[in-house]
């Protein structure tokens, strides 16, 4: 049996026998040619003229929907790496002209599709438009401009000294691309932290695969479409997916891997890379304390903590203060300053503010909720603590 979507039906009727329903219909492609299909389980709603039915393999009705796409597995990953390596070996990615064309295409992509990028970031994280521009779009534009400005200088061979033993020889250091590079990005800044490492890989003359974070699906989908539209598909690709797709990619031999995310996943990536002696760049999250003395400017201090903890992606950022170390006497003054600063930034009811991002997923929300509900914590919350599980706001 196979599941197909058939549309439209003509002259159909349904026979209900209690345990099952039989659908009899005439195909619009063959007049007076009847088909029968058994529907399991019996539909709870009336049959419409466009529906999915289960047909026997002997049916001759035309297929109106492609079968479900096959999962990206190790064999497909191997084929992808092979294609990228073949493209790299042609030498085109090493040329100055190719690098410039791709960097300009990224710059053009960001300018032309700024609205789409902002919409995707809002779907994933409810990022306010201004924050999305400053922390994501402007950062990518800046990286492109710097790369285009400095590329000739970065590619220029650097003279090196030689010893008397090799006289009268001369020497120079030439920067060479590594080959096929894998970029695995994170979800908290799903556009900028995806595109910026790709800019670096292209600038260096590599063929590149980007694996965006599945936790930010709208941005991941958009990146796949934009890269297909604006960049050279023979050398720059996007692979979407979750753990199976990432695992399939990590089974391959890469010339470099760049990963942004958690230490837990970083260990997995480092282990996979070690099998092939692949060099790895790991940008990993951690805990970020703030040590505050009693002689600081209280207003400035409070504003800086608020900027990192709530204004920057609702604390889902590396500059977010996780905990504060200060003196017992100074703590009440700091709490009062934070309370006042939050009201100045987000109003008397921050839950109604349009300037705070939401938590990225229900799993992350539940984790934060459990932290706030700990028996040592729940009755000691002095500022904030409001939450909306449906909207994923804290």
Short mmCIF file of C-alpha atoms in Angstrom, two decimals:
data_model
loop_
_atom_site.label_atom_id
_atom_site.label_comp_id
_atom_site.label_asym_id
_atom_site.label_seq_id
_atom_site.Cartn_x
_atom_site.Cartn_y
_atom_site.Cartn_z
CA UNK A 1 0.00 0.00 0.00
CA UNK A 2 1.16 3.56 -0.65
CA UNK A 3 -0.18 6.92 0.43
CA UNK A 4 -0.96 9.35 -2.41
CA UNK A 5 -2.69 12.68 -2.69
CA UNK A 6 -5.38 12.55 -5.39
CA UNK A 7 -7.15 15.65 -6.69
CA UNK A 8 -9.78 16.33 -7.92
CA UNK A 9 -12.30 13.51 -7.57
CA UNK A 10 -15.39 13.36 -9.73
CA UNK A 11 -18.67 11.55 -9.06
CA UNK A 12 -17.48 9.96 -5.81
CA UNK A 13 -19.57 8.15 -3.22
CA UNK A 14 -18.78 6.70 0.22
CA UNK A 15 -20.10 3.39 1.59
CA UNK A 16 -19.88 3.18 5.41
CA UNK A 17 -19.76 -0.35 6.84
CA UNK A 18 -18.98 0.79 10.39
CA UNK A 19 -15.49 -0.72 10.60
CA UNK A 20 -14.37 0.89 7.36
CA UNK A 21 -15.47 3.20 4.58
CA UNK A 22 -15.16 2.43 0.88
CA UNK A 23 -14.67 5.33 -1.51
CA UNK A 24 -15.85 4.85 -5.10
CA UNK A 25 -14.98 7.53 -7.63
CA UNK A 26 -14.42 8.22 -11.31
CA UNK A 27 -11.10 9.52 -12.50
CA UNK A 28 -11.18 12.88 -14.31
CA UNK A 29 -8.45 11.53 -16.59
CA UNK A 30 -10.40 8.43 -17.65
CA UNK A 31 -14.14 8.81 -18.07
CA UNK A 32 -16.40 5.95 -16.98
CA UNK A 33 -13.41 4.30 -15.28
CA UNK A 34 -14.22 3.54 -11.66
CA UNK A 35 -11.81 3.09 -8.77
CA UNK A 36 -12.38 1.85 -5.23
CA UNK A 37 -10.30 2.60 -2.13
CA UNK A 38 -10.77 1.52 1.46
CA UNK A 39 -10.26 4.29 4.00
CA UNK A 40 -8.71 3.33 7.35
CA UNK A 41 -9.64 4.54 9.92
CA UNK A 42 -13.15 5.78 9.07
CA UNK A 43 -12.92 9.56 8.53
CA UNK A 44 -14.40 11.66 11.34
CA UNK A 45 -15.15 14.47 8.88
CA UNK A 46 -17.02 14.43 5.55
CA UNK A 47 -14.95 13.50 2.49
CA UNK A 48 -13.80 16.56 0.56
CA UNK A 49 -12.89 16.80 -3.11
CA UNK A 50 -9.21 16.97 -2.17
CA UNK A 51 -7.98 14.40 0.30
CA UNK A 52 -5.29 11.83 0.97
CA UNK A 53 -6.42 8.21 0.48
CA UNK A 54 -4.71 4.85 0.67
CA UNK A 55 -4.64 3.10 -2.72
CA UNK A 56 -3.55 -0.38 -3.68
CA UNK A 57 -0.36 -0.60 -5.71
CA UNK A 58 -2.37 -1.83 -8.71
CA UNK A 59 -4.19 1.49 -9.06
CA UNK A 60 -3.47 3.38 -12.28
CA UNK A 61 -4.53 6.81 -10.96
CA UNK A 62 -1.92 9.52 -11.71
CA UNK A 63 0.21 10.61 -8.75
CA UNK A 64 -0.33 14.28 -7.84
CA UNK A 65 2.29 14.54 -5.08
CA UNK A 66 5.89 13.41 -4.97
CA UNK A 67 6.69 10.73 -2.47
CA UNK A 68 8.24 11.91 0.77
CA UNK A 69 11.82 13.01 0.32
CA UNK A 70 14.37 10.46 1.44
CA UNK A 71 16.33 11.27 4.58
CA UNK A 72 19.75 12.78 4.02
CA UNK A 73 22.03 9.89 4.94
CA UNK A 74 25.75 9.05 4.92
CA UNK A 75 25.75 8.02 1.25
CA UNK A 76 24.22 11.33 0.18
CA UNK A 77 26.66 13.19 2.44
CA UNK A 78 29.56 11.32 0.84
CA UNK A 79 28.29 12.25 -2.63
CA UNK A 80 27.96 15.88 -1.59
CA UNK A 81 31.54 16.01 -0.27
CA UNK A 82 32.77 14.34 -3.46
CA UNK A 83 31.03 16.98 -5.60
CA UNK A 84 32.47 19.82 -3.53
CA UNK A 85 35.97 18.35 -3.68
CA UNK A 86 35.71 17.98 -7.45
CA UNK A 87 34.60 21.60 -7.72
CA UNK A 88 37.46 22.69 -5.46
CA UNK A 89 40.03 20.76 -7.51
CA UNK A 90 39.09 22.72 -10.62
CA UNK A 91 40.69 25.70 -8.88
CA UNK A 92 37.80 28.11 -9.39
CA UNK A 93 37.21 28.75 -5.67
CA UNK A 94 40.86 29.81 -5.31
CA UNK A 95 40.55 32.66 -7.80
CA UNK A 96 40.18 36.24 -6.60
CA UNK A 97 37.31 36.79 -9.04
CA UNK A 98 35.24 33.88 -7.70
CA UNK A 99 35.68 34.93 -4.09
CA UNK A 100 34.68 38.51 -4.85
CA UNK A 101 31.63 37.41 -6.85
CA UNK A 102 30.38 35.23 -3.97
CA UNK A 103 30.97 37.91 -1.34
CA UNK A 104 29.14 40.48 -3.44
CA UNK A 105 26.30 37.98 -3.91
CA UNK A 106 25.97 37.60 -0.13
CA UNK A 107 25.98 41.39 0.24
CA UNK A 108 23.29 41.65 -2.44
CA UNK A 109 21.28 38.86 -0.80
CA UNK A 110 21.23 40.63 2.56
CA UNK A 111 20.18 43.96 1.02
CA UNK A 112 17.48 42.55 -1.26
CA UNK A 113 16.01 40.07 1.23
CA UNK A 114 16.27 42.06 4.44
CA UNK A 115 12.51 41.91 5.01
CA UNK A 116 12.42 38.12 4.57
CA UNK A 117 15.32 37.73 7.00
CA UNK A 118 13.58 39.86 9.62
CA UNK A 119 10.37 37.87 9.20
CA UNK A 120 12.20 34.55 9.65
CA UNK A 121 13.94 35.81 12.79
CA UNK A 122 10.60 36.97 14.16
CA UNK A 123 9.05 33.56 13.51
CA UNK A 124 11.89 31.77 15.28
CA UNK A 125 12.63 34.14 18.16
CA UNK A 126 10.18 37.07 17.95
CA UNK A 127 13.21 39.29 17.44
CA UNK A 128 12.21 42.96 17.14
CA UNK A 129 13.08 44.38 13.74
CA UNK A 130 15.66 46.83 15.11
CA UNK A 131 17.43 44.10 17.09
CA UNK A 132 17.35 41.77 14.07
CA UNK A 133 18.98 44.46 11.93
CA UNK A 134 21.68 45.44 14.43
CA UNK A 135 22.67 41.98 15.69
CA UNK A 136 22.20 39.92 12.52
CA UNK A 137 21.87 41.84 9.25
CA UNK A 138 24.32 44.68 9.96
CA UNK A 139 26.90 42.19 11.27
CA UNK A 140 26.81 40.21 8.02
CA UNK A 141 27.04 43.37 5.92
CA UNK A 142 30.05 44.50 7.95
CA UNK A 143 31.81 41.15 7.49
CA UNK A 144 31.23 41.27 3.72
CA UNK A 145 32.58 44.79 3.42
CA UNK A 146 35.67 43.97 5.46
CA UNK A 147 36.36 40.83 3.43
CA UNK A 148 35.98 42.66 0.11
CA UNK A 149 38.22 45.47 1.32
CA UNK A 150 40.99 43.23 2.69
CA UNK A 151 40.83 40.25 0.30
CA UNK A 152 43.72 41.29 -1.97
CA UNK A 153 45.88 41.96 1.05
CA UNK A 154 44.98 38.61 2.66
CA UNK A 155 45.73 36.72 -0.59
CA UNK A 156 49.05 38.48 -1.22
CA UNK A 157 52.07 36.26 -0.49
CA UNK A 158 54.11 37.32 2.53
CA UNK A 159 57.88 37.53 2.15
CA UNK A 160 59.90 35.32 4.50
CA UNK A 161 63.55 35.39 5.46
CA UNK A 162 65.91 32.66 4.38
CA UNK A 163 69.07 31.41 6.07
CA UNK A 164 72.65 31.44 4.85
CA UNK A 165 72.43 27.70 4.14
CA UNK A 166 69.93 28.33 1.36
CA UNK A 167 71.64 31.42 -0.14
CA UNK A 168 70.83 32.85 -2.70
CA UNK A 169 67.27 31.54 -2.41
CA UNK A 170 64.14 33.55 -1.62
CA UNK A 171 60.97 32.46 0.20
CA UNK A 172 57.40 33.55 0.75
CA UNK A 173 54.37 32.39 2.75
CA UNK A 174 51.34 31.74 0.55
CA UNK A 175 47.86 31.40 2.08
CA UNK A 176 46.14 28.39 0.55
CA UNK A 177 42.50 27.25 1.03
CA UNK A 178 42.04 23.94 2.82
CA UNK A 179 39.33 22.41 0.59
CA UNK A 180 35.83 21.37 1.66
CA UNK A 181 34.68 23.09 4.87
CA UNK A 182 31.68 22.25 7.10
CA UNK A 183 29.97 25.03 9.07
CA UNK A 184 27.49 23.95 11.77
CA UNK A 185 25.71 27.00 13.16
CA UNK A 186 23.63 27.76 16.23
CA UNK A 187 20.11 29.04 16.90
CA UNK A 188 20.44 32.17 19.06
CA UNK A 189 21.71 34.31 16.16
CA UNK A 190 20.66 31.91 13.41
CA UNK A 191 21.36 34.23 10.48
CA UNK A 192 24.59 36.06 11.39
CA UNK A 193 26.26 33.07 13.08
CA UNK A 194 25.45 30.98 9.99
CA UNK A 195 26.51 33.41 7.27
CA UNK A 196 29.61 34.97 8.90
CA UNK A 197 31.62 31.69 9.08
CA UNK A 198 30.58 31.01 5.47
CA UNK A 199 31.95 34.43 4.52
CA UNK A 200 35.24 33.45 6.15
CA UNK A 201 35.34 30.11 4.33
CA UNK A 202 34.58 31.69 0.95
CA UNK A 203 37.11 34.48 1.54
CA UNK A 204 39.76 31.80 2.13
CA UNK A 205 38.78 30.10 -1.15
CA UNK A 206 37.07 26.97 0.21
CA UNK A 207 34.07 24.97 -0.96
CA UNK A 208 31.54 25.11 1.88
CA UNK A 209 28.56 23.30 3.37
CA UNK A 210 26.37 25.10 5.89
CA UNK A 211 24.26 23.10 8.35
CA UNK A 212 21.90 25.65 10.01
CA UNK A 213 20.30 24.96 13.37
CA UNK A 214 17.04 23.02 13.23
CA UNK A 215 15.92 24.83 16.41
CA UNK A 216 15.42 27.96 14.27
CA UNK A 217 13.50 26.32 11.37
CA UNK A 218 12.24 29.46 9.62
CA UNK A 219 15.74 30.91 9.31
CA UNK A 220 17.17 27.51 8.33
CA UNK A 221 14.63 27.16 5.51
CA UNK A 222 15.24 30.72 4.34
CA UNK A 223 19.02 30.22 4.28
CA UNK A 224 18.59 27.12 2.12
CA UNK A 225 16.48 29.06 -0.38
CA UNK A 226 18.71 32.15 -0.41
CA UNK A 227 21.96 30.22 -0.88
CA UNK A 228 20.38 28.30 -3.75
CA UNK A 229 19.30 31.56 -5.36
CA UNK A 230 22.33 33.79 -4.82
CA UNK A 231 25.45 31.60 -4.48
CA UNK A 232 27.39 29.15 -6.62
CA UNK A 233 25.71 25.82 -5.91
CA UNK A 234 28.67 23.82 -7.16
CA UNK A 235 30.79 25.10 -4.25
CA UNK A 236 28.43 26.45 -1.57
CA UNK A 237 25.56 24.32 -0.25
CA UNK A 238 23.09 24.17 2.63
CA UNK A 239 21.99 20.93 4.30
CA UNK A 240 18.95 21.23 6.58
CA UNK A 241 18.02 18.71 9.21
CA UNK A 242 18.41 17.45 12.75
CA UNK A 243 20.67 14.88 14.43
CA UNK A 244 20.59 12.26 11.59
CA UNK A 245 21.68 14.79 8.97
CA UNK A 246 24.40 16.24 11.21
CA UNK A 247 25.64 12.74 12.02
CA UNK A 248 25.78 11.87 8.31
CA UNK A 249 27.82 14.99 7.62
CA UNK A 250 30.22 14.32 10.51
CA UNK A 251 30.95 10.83 9.19
CA UNK A 252 32.64 12.40 6.16
CA UNK A 253 36.20 13.64 5.84
CA UNK A 254 36.25 17.44 5.88
CA UNK A 255 39.22 19.75 5.59
CA UNK A 256 37.92 21.94 8.41
CA UNK A 257 34.86 22.08 10.68
CA UNK A 258 33.52 25.26 12.29
CA UNK A 259 30.93 24.78 15.03
CA UNK A 260 29.06 27.25 17.23
CA UNK A 261 27.02 25.85 20.12
CA UNK A 262 27.17 23.88 23.35
CA UNK A 263 30.17 22.10 24.90
CA UNK A 264 28.19 18.82 24.85
CA UNK A 265 27.80 18.85 21.07
CA UNK A 266 31.29 20.31 20.71
CA UNK A 267 32.73 17.11 22.23
CA UNK A 268 30.78 15.01 19.72
CA UNK A 269 32.08 17.08 16.81
CA UNK A 270 35.66 17.00 18.11
CA UNK A 271 35.47 13.20 18.45
CA UNK A 272 34.15 12.79 14.89
CA UNK A 273 36.80 15.15 13.50
CA UNK A 274 39.62 13.34 15.30
CA UNK A 275 39.00 10.21 13.21
CA UNK A 276 40.15 12.12 10.13
CA UNK A 277 42.57 14.52 11.90
CA UNK A 278 40.30 17.34 10.74
CA UNK A 279 41.11 20.76 12.24
CA UNK A 280 38.18 22.19 14.20
CA UNK A 281 37.11 25.65 15.39
CA UNK A 282 34.73 25.43 18.36
CA UNK A 283 32.87 28.51 19.59
CA UNK A 284 31.20 27.14 22.70
CA UNK A 285 28.81 28.63 25.23
CA UNK A 286 29.54 28.90 28.93
CA UNK A 287 28.61 30.79 32.08
CA UNK A 288 29.08 34.56 32.18
CA UNK A 289 29.36 36.19 35.63
CA UNK A 290 29.44 39.89 36.51
CA UNK A 291 31.58 40.94 39.46
CA UNK A 292 30.30 44.28 40.79
CA UNK A 293 32.11 46.42 43.34
CA UNK A 294 30.25 48.87 45.57
CA UNK A 295 31.92 51.99 44.08
CA UNK A 296 30.58 51.56 40.52
CA UNK A 297 28.21 53.91 38.70
CA UNK A 298 24.99 52.13 39.64
CA UNK A 299 22.85 53.41 36.76
CA UNK A 300 25.42 52.54 34.08
CA UNK A 301 25.99 49.10 35.63
CA UNK A 302 22.27 48.30 35.74
CA UNK A 303 21.77 49.39 32.13
CA UNK A 304 24.65 47.22 30.90
CA UNK A 305 23.30 44.16 32.73
CA UNK A 306 19.80 44.79 31.32
CA UNK A 307 21.20 45.22 27.79
CA UNK A 308 22.91 41.84 27.94
CA UNK A 309 20.26 39.96 29.90
CA UNK A 310 17.02 41.08 28.26
CA UNK A 311 17.60 43.42 25.33
CA UNK A 312 20.00 41.01 23.62
CA UNK A 313 17.72 38.19 22.48
CA UNK A 314 16.06 37.88 25.93
CA UNK A 315 19.32 36.66 27.46
CA UNK A 316 19.94 34.00 24.80
CA UNK A 317 23.35 35.47 24.02
CA UNK A 318 26.98 35.05 25.06
CA UNK A 319 26.99 38.51 26.68
CA UNK A 320 24.06 37.61 28.93
CA UNK A 321 24.96 37.83 32.63
CA UNK A 322 24.20 34.45 34.22
CA UNK A 323 24.96 35.46 37.79
CA UNK A 324 26.25 38.41 39.79
CA UNK A 325 28.91 38.47 42.50
CA UNK A 326 28.72 41.50 44.80
CA UNK A 327 28.72 42.43 48.48
CA UNK A 328 25.74 41.70 50.71
CA UNK A 329 25.31 45.39 51.56
CA UNK A 330 25.38 46.51 47.93
CA UNK A 331 22.97 43.86 46.60
CA UNK A 332 19.68 45.65 47.60
CA UNK A 333 20.80 48.87 45.85
CA UNK A 334 21.66 46.91 42.70
CA UNK A 335 18.30 45.11 42.74
CA UNK A 336 16.45 48.42 43.03
CA UNK A 337 18.48 49.85 40.14
CA UNK A 338 17.70 46.79 38.00
CA UNK A 339 14.00 47.01 38.83
CA UNK A 340 13.91 50.68 37.84
CA UNK A 341 15.99 50.10 34.70
CA UNK A 342 13.74 47.26 33.50
CA UNK A 343 10.69 49.51 33.88
CA UNK A 344 12.42 52.29 31.92
CA UNK A 345 13.31 49.89 29.09
CA UNK A 346 10.21 47.70 28.88
CA UNK A 347 7.43 49.51 30.77
CA UNK A 348 5.55 48.56 33.94
CA UNK A 349 4.44 45.28 32.32
CA UNK A 350 7.41 43.85 30.38
CA UNK A 351 5.23 40.98 29.12
CA UNK A 352 3.45 43.51 26.90
CA UNK A 353 6.70 44.95 25.51
CA UNK A 354 7.46 44.62 21.80
CA UNK A 355 11.18 44.90 22.48
CA UNK A 356 11.80 41.51 24.08
CA UNK A 357 12.48 38.32 22.11
CA UNK A 358 10.84 35.05 23.09
CA UNK A 359 12.51 31.83 24.23
CA UNK A 360 13.49 29.78 21.18
CA UNK A 361 11.57 26.56 21.92
CA UNK A 362 9.27 24.82 24.39
CA UNK A 363 12.18 22.65 25.57
CA UNK A 364 14.28 25.67 26.45
CA UNK A 365 11.26 27.32 28.09
CA UNK A 366 10.66 24.22 30.25
CA UNK A 367 14.31 24.19 31.29
CA UNK A 368 14.15 27.82 32.42
CA UNK A 369 10.82 27.25 34.11
CA UNK A 370 12.23 24.35 36.12
CA UNK A 371 15.13 26.56 37.25
CA UNK A 372 12.70 29.21 38.50
CA UNK A 373 10.49 26.61 40.20
CA UNK A 374 13.30 25.04 42.24
CA UNK A 375 12.45 24.99 45.94
CA UNK A 376 15.48 27.14 46.76
CA UNK A 377 14.56 29.73 44.13
CA UNK A 378 10.81 30.11 43.58
CA UNK A 379 10.14 32.18 46.74
CA UNK A 380 13.24 34.36 46.33
CA UNK A 381 12.54 35.99 42.95
CA UNK A 382 12.86 39.74 43.50
CA UNK A 383 12.56 41.07 39.92
CA UNK A 384 10.58 39.56 37.03
CA UNK A 385 9.67 35.89 36.95
CA UNK A 386 6.56 36.37 34.80
CA UNK A 387 6.13 33.76 32.11
CA UNK A 388 3.79 32.82 29.27
CA UNK A 389 4.21 29.21 28.16
CA UNK A 390 2.01 29.58 25.09
CA UNK A 391 4.02 32.52 23.77
CA UNK A 392 7.36 31.22 25.20
CA UNK A 393 8.04 34.51 26.99
CA UNK A 394 9.91 34.89 30.28
#
